CSV table of C-alpha atoms in Angstrom, one decimal:
chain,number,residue,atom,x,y,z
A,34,UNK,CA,6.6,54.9,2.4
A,35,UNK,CA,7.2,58.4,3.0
A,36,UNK,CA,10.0,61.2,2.5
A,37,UNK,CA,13.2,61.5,4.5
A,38,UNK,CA,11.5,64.7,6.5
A,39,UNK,CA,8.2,62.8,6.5
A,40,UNK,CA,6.9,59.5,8.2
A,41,UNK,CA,9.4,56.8,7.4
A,42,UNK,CA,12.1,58.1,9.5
A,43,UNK,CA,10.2,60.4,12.0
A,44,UNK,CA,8.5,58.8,15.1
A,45,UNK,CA,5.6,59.1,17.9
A,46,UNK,CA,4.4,57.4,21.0
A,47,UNK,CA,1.8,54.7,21.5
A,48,UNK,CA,-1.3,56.3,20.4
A,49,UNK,CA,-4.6,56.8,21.9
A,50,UNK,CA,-7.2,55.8,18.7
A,51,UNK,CA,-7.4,58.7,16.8
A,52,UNK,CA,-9.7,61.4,17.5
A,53,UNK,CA,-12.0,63.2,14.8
A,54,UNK,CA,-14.7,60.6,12.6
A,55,UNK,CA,-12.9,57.8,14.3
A,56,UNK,CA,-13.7,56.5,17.6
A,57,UNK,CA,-12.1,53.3,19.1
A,58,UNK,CA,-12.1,51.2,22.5
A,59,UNK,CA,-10.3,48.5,23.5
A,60,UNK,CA,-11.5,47.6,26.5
A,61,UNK,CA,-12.9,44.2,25.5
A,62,UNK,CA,-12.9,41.8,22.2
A,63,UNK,CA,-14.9,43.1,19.1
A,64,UNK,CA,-18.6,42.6,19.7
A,65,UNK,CA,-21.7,44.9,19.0
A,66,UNK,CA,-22.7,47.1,21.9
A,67,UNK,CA,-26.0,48.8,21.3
A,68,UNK,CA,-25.6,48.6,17.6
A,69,UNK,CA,-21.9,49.5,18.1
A,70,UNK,CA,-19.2,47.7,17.2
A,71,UNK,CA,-16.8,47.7,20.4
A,72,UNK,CA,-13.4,48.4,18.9
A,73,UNK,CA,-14.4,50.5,15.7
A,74,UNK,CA,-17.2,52.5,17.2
A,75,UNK,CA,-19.0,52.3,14.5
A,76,UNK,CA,-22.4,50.5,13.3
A,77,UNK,CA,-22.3,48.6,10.8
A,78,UNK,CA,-23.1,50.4,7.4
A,79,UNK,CA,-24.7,49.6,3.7
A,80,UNK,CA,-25.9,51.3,1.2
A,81,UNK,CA,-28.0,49.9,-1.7
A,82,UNK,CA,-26.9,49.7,-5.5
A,83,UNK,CA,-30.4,49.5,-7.2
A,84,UNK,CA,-29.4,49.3,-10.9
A,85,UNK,CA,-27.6,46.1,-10.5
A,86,UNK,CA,-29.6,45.0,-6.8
A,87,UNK,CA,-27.0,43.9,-4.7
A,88,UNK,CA,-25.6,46.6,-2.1
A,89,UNK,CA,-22.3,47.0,-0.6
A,90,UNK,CA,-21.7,46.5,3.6
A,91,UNK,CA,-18.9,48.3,5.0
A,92,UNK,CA,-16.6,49.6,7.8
A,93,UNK,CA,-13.6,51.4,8.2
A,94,UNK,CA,-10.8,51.9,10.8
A,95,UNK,CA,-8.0,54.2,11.2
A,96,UNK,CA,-5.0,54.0,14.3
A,97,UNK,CA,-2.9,56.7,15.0
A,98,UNK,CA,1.2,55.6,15.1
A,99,UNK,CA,3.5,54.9,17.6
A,100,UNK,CA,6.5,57.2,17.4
A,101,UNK,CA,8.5,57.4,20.6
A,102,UNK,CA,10.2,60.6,19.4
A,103,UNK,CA,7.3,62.4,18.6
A,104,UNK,CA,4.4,61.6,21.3
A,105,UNK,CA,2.3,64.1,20.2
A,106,UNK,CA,2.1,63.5,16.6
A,107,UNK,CA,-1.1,63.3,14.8
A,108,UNK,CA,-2.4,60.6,12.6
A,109,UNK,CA,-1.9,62.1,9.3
A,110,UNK,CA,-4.2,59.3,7.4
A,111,UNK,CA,-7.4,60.2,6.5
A,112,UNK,CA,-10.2,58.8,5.0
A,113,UNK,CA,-13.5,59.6,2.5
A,114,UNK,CA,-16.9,57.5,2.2
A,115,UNK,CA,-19.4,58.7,0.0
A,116,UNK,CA,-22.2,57.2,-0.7
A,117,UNK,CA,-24.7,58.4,-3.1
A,118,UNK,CA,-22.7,61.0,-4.7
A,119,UNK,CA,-24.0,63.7,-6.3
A,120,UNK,CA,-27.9,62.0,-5.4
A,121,UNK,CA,-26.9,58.9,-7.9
A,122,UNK,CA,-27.8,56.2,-5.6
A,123,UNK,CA,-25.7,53.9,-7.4
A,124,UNK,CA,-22.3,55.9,-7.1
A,125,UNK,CA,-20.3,55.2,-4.1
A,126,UNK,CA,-16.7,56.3,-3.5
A,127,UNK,CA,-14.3,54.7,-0.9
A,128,UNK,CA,-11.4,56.9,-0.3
A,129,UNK,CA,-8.3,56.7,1.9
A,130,UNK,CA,-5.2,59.2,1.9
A,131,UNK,CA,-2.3,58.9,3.6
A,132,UNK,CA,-0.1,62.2,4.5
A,133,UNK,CA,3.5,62.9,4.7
A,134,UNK,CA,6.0,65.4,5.2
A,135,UNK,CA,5.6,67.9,8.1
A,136,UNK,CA,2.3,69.4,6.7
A,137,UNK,CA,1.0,65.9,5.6
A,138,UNK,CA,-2.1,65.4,7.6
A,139,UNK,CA,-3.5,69.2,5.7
A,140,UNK,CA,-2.6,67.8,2.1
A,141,UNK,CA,-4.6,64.4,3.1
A,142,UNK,CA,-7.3,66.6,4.1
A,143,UNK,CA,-7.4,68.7,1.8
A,144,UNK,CA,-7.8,66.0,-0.8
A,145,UNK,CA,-10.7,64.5,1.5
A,146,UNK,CA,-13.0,67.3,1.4
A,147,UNK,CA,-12.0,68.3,-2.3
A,148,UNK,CA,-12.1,64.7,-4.2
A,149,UNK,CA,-15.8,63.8,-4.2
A,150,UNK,CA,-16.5,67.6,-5.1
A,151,UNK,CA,-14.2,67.2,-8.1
A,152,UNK,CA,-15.7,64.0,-9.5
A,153,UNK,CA,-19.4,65.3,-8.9
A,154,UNK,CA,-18.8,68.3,-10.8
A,155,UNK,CA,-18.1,66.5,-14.1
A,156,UNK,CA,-20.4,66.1,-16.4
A,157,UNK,CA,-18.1,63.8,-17.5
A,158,UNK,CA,-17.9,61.0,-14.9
A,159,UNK,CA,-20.8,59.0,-15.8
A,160,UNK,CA,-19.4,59.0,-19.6
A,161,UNK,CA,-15.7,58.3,-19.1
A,162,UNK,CA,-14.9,57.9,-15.1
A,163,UNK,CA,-11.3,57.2,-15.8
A,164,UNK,CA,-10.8,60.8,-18.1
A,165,UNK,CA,-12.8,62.6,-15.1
A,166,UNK,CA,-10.3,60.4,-12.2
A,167,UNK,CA,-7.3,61.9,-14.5
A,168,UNK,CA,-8.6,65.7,-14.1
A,169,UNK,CA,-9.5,65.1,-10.3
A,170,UNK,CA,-6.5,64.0,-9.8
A,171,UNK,CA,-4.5,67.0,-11.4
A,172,UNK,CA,-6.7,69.5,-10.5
A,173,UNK,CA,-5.9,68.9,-7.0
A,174,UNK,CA,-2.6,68.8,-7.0
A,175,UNK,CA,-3.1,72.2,-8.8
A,176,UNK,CA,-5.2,73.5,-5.9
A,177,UNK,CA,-3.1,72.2,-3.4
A,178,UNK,CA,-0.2,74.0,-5.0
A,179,UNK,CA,-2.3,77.3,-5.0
A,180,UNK,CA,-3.5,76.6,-0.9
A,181,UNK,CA,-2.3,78.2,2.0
A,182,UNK,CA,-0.4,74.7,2.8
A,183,UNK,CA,3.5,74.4,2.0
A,184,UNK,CA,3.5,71.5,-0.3
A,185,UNK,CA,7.1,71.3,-1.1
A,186,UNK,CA,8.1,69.0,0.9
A,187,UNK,CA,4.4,67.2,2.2
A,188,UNK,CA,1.8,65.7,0.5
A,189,UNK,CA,-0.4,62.6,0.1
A,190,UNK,CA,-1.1,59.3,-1.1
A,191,UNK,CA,-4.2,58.8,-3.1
A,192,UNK,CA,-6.3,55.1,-3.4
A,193,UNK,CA,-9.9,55.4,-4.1
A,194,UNK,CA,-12.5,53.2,-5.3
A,195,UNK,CA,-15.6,54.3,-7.0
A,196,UNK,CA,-18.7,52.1,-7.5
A,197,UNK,CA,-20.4,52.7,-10.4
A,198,UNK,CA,-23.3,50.4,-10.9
A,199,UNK,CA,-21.6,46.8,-11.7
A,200,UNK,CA,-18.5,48.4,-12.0
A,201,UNK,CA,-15.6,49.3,-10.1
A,202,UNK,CA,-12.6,51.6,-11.0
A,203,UNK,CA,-10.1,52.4,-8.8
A,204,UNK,CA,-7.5,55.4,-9.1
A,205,UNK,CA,-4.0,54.9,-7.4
A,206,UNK,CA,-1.2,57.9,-6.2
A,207,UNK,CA,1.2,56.3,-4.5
A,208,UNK,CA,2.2,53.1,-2.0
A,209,UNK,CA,-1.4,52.8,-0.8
A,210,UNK,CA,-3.1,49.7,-1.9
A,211,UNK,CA,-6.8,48.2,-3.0
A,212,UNK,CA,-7.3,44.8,-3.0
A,213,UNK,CA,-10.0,42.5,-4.2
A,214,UNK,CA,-11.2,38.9,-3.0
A,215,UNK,CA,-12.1,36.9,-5.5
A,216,UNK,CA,-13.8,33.3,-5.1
A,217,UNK,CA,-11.8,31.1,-7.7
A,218,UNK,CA,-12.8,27.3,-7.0
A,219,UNK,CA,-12.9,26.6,-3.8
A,220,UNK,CA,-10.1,29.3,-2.9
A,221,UNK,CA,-10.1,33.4,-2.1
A,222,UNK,CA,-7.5,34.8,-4.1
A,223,UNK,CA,-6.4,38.4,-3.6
A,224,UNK,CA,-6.1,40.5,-6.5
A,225,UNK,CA,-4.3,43.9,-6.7
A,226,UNK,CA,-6.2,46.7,-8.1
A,227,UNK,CA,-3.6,48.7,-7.3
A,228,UNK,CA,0.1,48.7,-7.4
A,229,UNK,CA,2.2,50.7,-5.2
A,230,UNK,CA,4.1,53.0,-7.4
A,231,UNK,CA,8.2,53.2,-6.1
A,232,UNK,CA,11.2,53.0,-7.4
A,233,UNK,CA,11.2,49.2,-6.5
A,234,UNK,CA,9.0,49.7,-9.9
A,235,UNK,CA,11.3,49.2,-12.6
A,236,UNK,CA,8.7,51.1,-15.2
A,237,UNK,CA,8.6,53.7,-12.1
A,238,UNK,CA,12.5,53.6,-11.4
A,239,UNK,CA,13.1,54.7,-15.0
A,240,UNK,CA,10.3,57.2,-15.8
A,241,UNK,CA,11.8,59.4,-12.6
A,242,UNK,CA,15.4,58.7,-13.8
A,243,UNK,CA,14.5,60.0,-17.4
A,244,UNK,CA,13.0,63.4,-15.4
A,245,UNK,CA,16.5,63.7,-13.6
A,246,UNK,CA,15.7,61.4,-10.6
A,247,UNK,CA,18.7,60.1,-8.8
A,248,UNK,CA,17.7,56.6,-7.4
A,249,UNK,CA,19.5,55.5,-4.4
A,250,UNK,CA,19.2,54.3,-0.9
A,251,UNK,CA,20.5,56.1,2.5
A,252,UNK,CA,23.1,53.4,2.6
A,253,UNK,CA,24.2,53.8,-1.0
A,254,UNK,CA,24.0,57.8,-0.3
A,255,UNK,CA,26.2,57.3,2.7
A,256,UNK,CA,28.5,55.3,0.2
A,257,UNK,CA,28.1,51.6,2.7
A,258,UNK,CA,26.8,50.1,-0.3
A,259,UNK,CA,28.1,50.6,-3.9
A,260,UNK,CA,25.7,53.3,-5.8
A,261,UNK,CA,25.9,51.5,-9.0
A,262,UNK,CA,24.1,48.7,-7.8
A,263,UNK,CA,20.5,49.6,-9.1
A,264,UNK,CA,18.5,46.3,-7.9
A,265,UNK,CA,16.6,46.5,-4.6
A,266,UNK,CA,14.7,43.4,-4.6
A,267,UNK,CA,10.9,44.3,-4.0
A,268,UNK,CA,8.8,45.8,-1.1
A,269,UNK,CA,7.8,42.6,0.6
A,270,UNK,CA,11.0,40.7,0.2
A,271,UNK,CA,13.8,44.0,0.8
A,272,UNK,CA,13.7,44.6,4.4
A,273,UNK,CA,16.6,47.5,4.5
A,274,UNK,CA,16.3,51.6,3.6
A,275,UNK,CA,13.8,51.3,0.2
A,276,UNK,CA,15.4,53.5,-3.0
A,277,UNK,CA,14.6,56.9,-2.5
A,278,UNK,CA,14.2,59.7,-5.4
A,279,UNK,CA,17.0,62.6,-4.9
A,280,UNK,CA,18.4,65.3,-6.8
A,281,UNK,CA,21.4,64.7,-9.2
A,282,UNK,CA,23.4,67.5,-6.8
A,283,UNK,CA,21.5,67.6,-3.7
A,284,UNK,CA,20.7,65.3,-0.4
A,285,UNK,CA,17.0,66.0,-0.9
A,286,UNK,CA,14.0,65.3,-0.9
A,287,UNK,CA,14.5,61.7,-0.4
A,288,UNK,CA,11.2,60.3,-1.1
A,289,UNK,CA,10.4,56.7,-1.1
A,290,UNK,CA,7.4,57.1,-3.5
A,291,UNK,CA,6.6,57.9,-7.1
A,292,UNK,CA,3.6,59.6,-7.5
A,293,UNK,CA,1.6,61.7,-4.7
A,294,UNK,CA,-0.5,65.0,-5.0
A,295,UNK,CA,1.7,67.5,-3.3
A,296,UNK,CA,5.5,66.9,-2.9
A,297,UNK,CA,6.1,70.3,-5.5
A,298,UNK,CA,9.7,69.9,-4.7
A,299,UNK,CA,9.9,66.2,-6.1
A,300,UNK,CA,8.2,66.8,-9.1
A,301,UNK,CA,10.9,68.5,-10.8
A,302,UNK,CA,12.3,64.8,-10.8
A,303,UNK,CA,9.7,63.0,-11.9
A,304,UNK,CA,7.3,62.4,-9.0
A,305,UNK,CA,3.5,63.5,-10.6
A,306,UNK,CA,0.0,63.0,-9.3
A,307,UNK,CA,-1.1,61.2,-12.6
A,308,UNK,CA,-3.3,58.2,-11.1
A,309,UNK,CA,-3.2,54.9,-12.6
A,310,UNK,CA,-7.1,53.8,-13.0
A,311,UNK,CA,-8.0,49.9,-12.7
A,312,UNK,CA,-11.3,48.9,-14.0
A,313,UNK,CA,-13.2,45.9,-12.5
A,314,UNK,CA,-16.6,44.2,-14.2
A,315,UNK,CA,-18.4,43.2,-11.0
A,316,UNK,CA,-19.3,39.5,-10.9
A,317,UNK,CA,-20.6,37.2,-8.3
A,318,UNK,CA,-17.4,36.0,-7.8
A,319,UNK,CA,-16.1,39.2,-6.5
A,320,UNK,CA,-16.6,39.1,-2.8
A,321,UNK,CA,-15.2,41.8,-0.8
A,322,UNK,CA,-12.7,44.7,-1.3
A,323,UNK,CA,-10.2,46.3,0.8
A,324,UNK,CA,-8.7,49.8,0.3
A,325,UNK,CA,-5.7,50.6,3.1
A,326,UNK,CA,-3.0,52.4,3.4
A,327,UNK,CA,1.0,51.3,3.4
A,328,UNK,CA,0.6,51.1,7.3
A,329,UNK,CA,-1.5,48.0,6.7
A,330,UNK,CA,0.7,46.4,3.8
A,331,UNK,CA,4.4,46.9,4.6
A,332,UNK,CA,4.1,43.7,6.7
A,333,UNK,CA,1.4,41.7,5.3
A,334,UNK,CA,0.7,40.9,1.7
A,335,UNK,CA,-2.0,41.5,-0.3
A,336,UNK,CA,-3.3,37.6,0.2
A,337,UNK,CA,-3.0,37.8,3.9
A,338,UNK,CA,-5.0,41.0,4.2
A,339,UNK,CA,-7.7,39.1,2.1
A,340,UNK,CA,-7.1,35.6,3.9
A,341,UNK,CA,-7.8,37.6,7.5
A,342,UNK,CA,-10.6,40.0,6.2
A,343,UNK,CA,-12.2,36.3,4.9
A,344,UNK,CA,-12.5,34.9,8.1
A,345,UNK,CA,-14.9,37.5,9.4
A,346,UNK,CA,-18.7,37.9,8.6
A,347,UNK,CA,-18.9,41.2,9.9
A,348,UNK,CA,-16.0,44.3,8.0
A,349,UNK,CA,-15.6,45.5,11.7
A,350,UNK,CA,-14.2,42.7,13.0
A,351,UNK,CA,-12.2,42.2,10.2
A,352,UNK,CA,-11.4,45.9,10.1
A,353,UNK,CA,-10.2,45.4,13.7
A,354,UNK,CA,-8.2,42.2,13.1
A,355,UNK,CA,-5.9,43.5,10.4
A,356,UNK,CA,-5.0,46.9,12.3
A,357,UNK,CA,-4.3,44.7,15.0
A,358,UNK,CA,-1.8,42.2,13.2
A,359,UNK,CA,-0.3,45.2,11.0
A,360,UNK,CA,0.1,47.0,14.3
A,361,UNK,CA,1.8,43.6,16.2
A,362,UNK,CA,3.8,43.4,12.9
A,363,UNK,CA,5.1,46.6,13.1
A,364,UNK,CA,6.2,46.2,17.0
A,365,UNK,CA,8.3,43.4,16.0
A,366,UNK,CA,10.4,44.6,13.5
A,367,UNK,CA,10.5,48.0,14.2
A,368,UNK,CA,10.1,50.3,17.2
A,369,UNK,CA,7.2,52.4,15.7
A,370,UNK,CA,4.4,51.6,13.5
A,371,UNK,CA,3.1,53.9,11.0
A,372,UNK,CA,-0.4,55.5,10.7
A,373,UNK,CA,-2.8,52.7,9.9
A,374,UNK,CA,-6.5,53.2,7.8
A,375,UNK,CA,-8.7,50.6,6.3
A,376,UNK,CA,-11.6,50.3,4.6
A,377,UNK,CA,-13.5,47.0,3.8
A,378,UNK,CA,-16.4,46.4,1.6
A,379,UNK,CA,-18.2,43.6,1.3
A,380,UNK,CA,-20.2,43.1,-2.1
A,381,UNK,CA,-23.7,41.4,-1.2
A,382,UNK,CA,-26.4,40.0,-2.8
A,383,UNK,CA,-24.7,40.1,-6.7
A,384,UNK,CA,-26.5,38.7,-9.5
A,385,UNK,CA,-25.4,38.3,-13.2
A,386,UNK,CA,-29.1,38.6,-14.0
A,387,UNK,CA,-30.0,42.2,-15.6
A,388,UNK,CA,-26.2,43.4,-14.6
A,389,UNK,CA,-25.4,44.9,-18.8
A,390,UNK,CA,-28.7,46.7,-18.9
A,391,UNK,CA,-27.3,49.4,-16.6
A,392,UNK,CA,-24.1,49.6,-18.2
A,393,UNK,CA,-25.9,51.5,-20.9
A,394,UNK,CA,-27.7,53.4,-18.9
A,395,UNK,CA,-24.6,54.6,-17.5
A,396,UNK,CA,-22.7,54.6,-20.8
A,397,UNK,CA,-20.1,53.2,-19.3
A,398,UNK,CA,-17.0,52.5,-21.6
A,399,UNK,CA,-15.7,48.8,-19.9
A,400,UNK,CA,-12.6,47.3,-21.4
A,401,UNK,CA,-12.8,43.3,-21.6
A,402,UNK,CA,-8.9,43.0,-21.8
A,403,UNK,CA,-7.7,40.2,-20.3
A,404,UNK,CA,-5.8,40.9,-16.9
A,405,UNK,CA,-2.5,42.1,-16.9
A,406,UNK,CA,-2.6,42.1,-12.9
A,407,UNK,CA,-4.7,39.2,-12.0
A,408,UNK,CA,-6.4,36.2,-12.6
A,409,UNK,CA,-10.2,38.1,-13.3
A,410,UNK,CA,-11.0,38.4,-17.3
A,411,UNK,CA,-12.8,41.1,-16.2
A,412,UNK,CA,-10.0,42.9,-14.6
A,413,UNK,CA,-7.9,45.7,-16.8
A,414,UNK,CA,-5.5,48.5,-16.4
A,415,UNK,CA,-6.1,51.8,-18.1
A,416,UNK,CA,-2.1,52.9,-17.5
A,417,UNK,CA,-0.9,57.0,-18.1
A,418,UNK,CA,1.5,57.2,-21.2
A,419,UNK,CA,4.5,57.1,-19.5
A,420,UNK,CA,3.6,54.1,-17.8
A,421,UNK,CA,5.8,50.6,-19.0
A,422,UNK,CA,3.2,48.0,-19.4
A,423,UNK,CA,5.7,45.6,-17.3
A,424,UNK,CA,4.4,45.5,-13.9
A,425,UNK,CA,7.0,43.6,-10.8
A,426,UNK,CA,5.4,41.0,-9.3
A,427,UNK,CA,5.5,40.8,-5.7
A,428,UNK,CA,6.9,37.8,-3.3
A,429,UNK,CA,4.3,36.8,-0.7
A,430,UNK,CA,5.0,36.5,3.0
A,431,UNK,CA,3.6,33.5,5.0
A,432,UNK,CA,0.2,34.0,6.1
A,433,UNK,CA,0.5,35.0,9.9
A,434,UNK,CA,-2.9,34.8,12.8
A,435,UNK,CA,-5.0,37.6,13.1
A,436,UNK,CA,-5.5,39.9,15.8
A,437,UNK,CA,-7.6,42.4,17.2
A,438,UNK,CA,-6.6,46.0,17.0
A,439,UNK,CA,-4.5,46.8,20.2
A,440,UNK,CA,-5.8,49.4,23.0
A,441,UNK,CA,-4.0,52.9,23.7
A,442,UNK,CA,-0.3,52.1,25.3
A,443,UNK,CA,0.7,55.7,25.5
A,444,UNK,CA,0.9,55.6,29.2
A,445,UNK,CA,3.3,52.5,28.9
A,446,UNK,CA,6.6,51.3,28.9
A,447,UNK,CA,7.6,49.6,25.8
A,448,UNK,CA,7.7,46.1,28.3
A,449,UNK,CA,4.4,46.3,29.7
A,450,UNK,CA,3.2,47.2,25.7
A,451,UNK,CA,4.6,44.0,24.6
A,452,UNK,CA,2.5,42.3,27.8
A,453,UNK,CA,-0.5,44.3,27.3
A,454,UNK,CA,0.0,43.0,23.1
A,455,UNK,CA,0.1,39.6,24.5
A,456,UNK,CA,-3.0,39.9,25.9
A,457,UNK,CA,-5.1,41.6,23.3
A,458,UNK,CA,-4.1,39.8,20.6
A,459,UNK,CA,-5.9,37.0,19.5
A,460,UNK,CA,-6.2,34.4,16.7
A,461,UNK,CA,-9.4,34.5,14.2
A,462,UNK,CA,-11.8,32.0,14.5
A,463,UNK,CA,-11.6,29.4,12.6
């Protein structure tokens, strides 16, 4: 979701893959080349966690849009992996940050090189990571305010995951989404770790209406529907014009969001960079993680992102796969996709053995509530104080076949892109 101004109603052509850390080909099916994965361009990466043994394998991918109106308009995604941080060998950050508004690709990036910075320099990040995610978070929306870049009406989305030893805390801005796969039985359930904070939230509906928020959609603005009518359904199930935050007197800013660093102009009704921080006890039973932003999930749920990812050994095939379906997805009900970054990480080699001697070394402070999100005992919600408790539950989509992420169509027609689609995408294996 974005602002009026920003991505949700502005478009671009069929991209080449985006330049900059990324590079992709599509000129045949995902395989390694040399090392290289063929799609991704990437080799396959890990990175040990030696107080708790087991390490963490990952890729990533991002996809510049398709916006027929605006051909040349640049991916304003970006992404963060660091591993290692501050020489702690078993801290690990996974990071993506997706822009809007005209000067949205600087506020991602400006949060990309600034967030790991942030965290390292606190003493206090070791002793209370979700106090230290709190003042990251703030302090950058601060700096971003004082920068060179016009944040009034841009800014970013914020969803990163830290690893810290057995533990894993995640700190959510916005409509970008983590994910976790968790073996239960014989089954791989997908658990949020995020939730995409919009008015479609009631707790989130009436914390910006209580700041002066009016909540309405472009129909109900245009007065099609009736304004009084304050029930949208949710993200996955409402397929119209999503309730957007304006001002009581004013046709602005319009944004579909929440929360975001940046967006100075839509704080004054209510939108804030506070994160909400997850916490998550590793176990043996957590499998893989994926962290992606709204590109991937306004057309797939959370359990089909995990039921693809599943099917694939290696994250760079299912890195590719996902892109590719989100990007199909897009196509057919739209005629532009959005921006599209995701990062998988697969958790290998866990072992309960030894796993709460490190948590005192860390001094980690874990809460064992029971889940208010998910099935996982070990999964809480450390929430801000204006945050209701009451979280809406989401309506799944049917699972749909995978595919593999699609080739640059800028040169084409939008006919020979559906035949060139046809022919590059493909179902999993099974």
């Amino acid at each position: 979701m974005g602002c009026v101004l920003g991505k949700c109603l502005t478009s671009s052509r069929y991209p080449r893959p985006s330049d900059g850390d990324m590079t992709q080909s599509c000129d045949a099916p995902p395989c390694s080349l040399e090392g290289k994965h063929v799609l991704t361009g990437r080799l396959l990466e890990s990175v040990r966690v030696p107080s708790h043994n087991f390490r963490l394998e990952y890729s990533l991918l991002t996809q510049r849009g398709y916006y027929p109106d605006s051909p040349d308009k640049e991916n304003q995604d970006s992404f963060c992996v660091s591993t290692q941080m501050g020489g702690n060998p078993n801290i690990h950050l996974f990071g993506v940050f997706d822009g809007h508004g005209q000067f949205g690709s600087l506020c991602s990036n400006f949060v990309k090189e600034k967030i790991v910075q942030m965290l390292c320099n606190d003493s206090k990040l070791l002793e209370d990571p979700v106090k230290a995610y709190n003042s990251a978070f703030l302090t950058l929306n601060d700096e971003l305010r004082s920068s060179d870049i016009d944040d009034s009406m841009s800014g970013t989305t914020a969803i990163t995951a830290l690893v810290l030893g057995n533990t894993l805390y995640v700190a959510n801005v916005g409509d970008s989404r983590a994910v976790m796969a968790v073996r239960v039985g014989n089954r791989i359930v997908a658990e949020d770790m995020s939730h995409d904070q919009t008015p479609f939230r009631k707790d989130e509906c009436e914390r910006v209406k209580l700041a002066g928020a009016r909540v309405l959609t472009i129909d109900q603005i245009e007065g099609l529907k009736d304004p009084d009518i304050q029930v949208w359904g949710d993200e996955e199930t409402e397929g119209n014009d999503p309730p957007r935050l304006w001002f009581a007197d004013s046709l602005y800013p319009g944004t579909a969001f929440t929360r975001s660093v940046g967006d100075s102009t839509a704080e004054k009704i209510g939108v804030t960079a506070v994160p909400e921080v997850s916490v998550v006890e590793l176990t043996q039973n957590h499998l893989f993680f994926v962290v992606a932003s709204d590109g991937v999930f306004e057309f797939l749920t959370s359990q089909a992102v995990v039921d693809m990812a599943a099917r694939y050994t290696d994250p760079r095939d299912a890195c590719s796969a996902i892109a590719g379906e989100s990007y199909k997805l897009w196509l057919d009900h739209e005629n532009r996709t959005d921006d599209i970054t995701i990062i998988i990480v697969h958790i290998k080699g866990f072992s309960s053995s030894g796993a709460a001697a490190i948590v005192g070394q860390h001094g980690l402070r874990i809460s064992h509530a029971s889940s208010e999100w998910g099935s996982s005992e070990a999964f809480c919600s450390i929430r801000s104080d204006f945050s209701d408790p009451q979280v809406s539950q989401h309506v799944g989509l049917m699972n749909r076949n995978t595919a593999i992420a699609v080739p640059s169509l800028t040169q084409y027609r939008p006919l020979e892109v559906n035949i060139l689609l046809s022919l590059y995408l493909r179902v999993a294996p099974s």
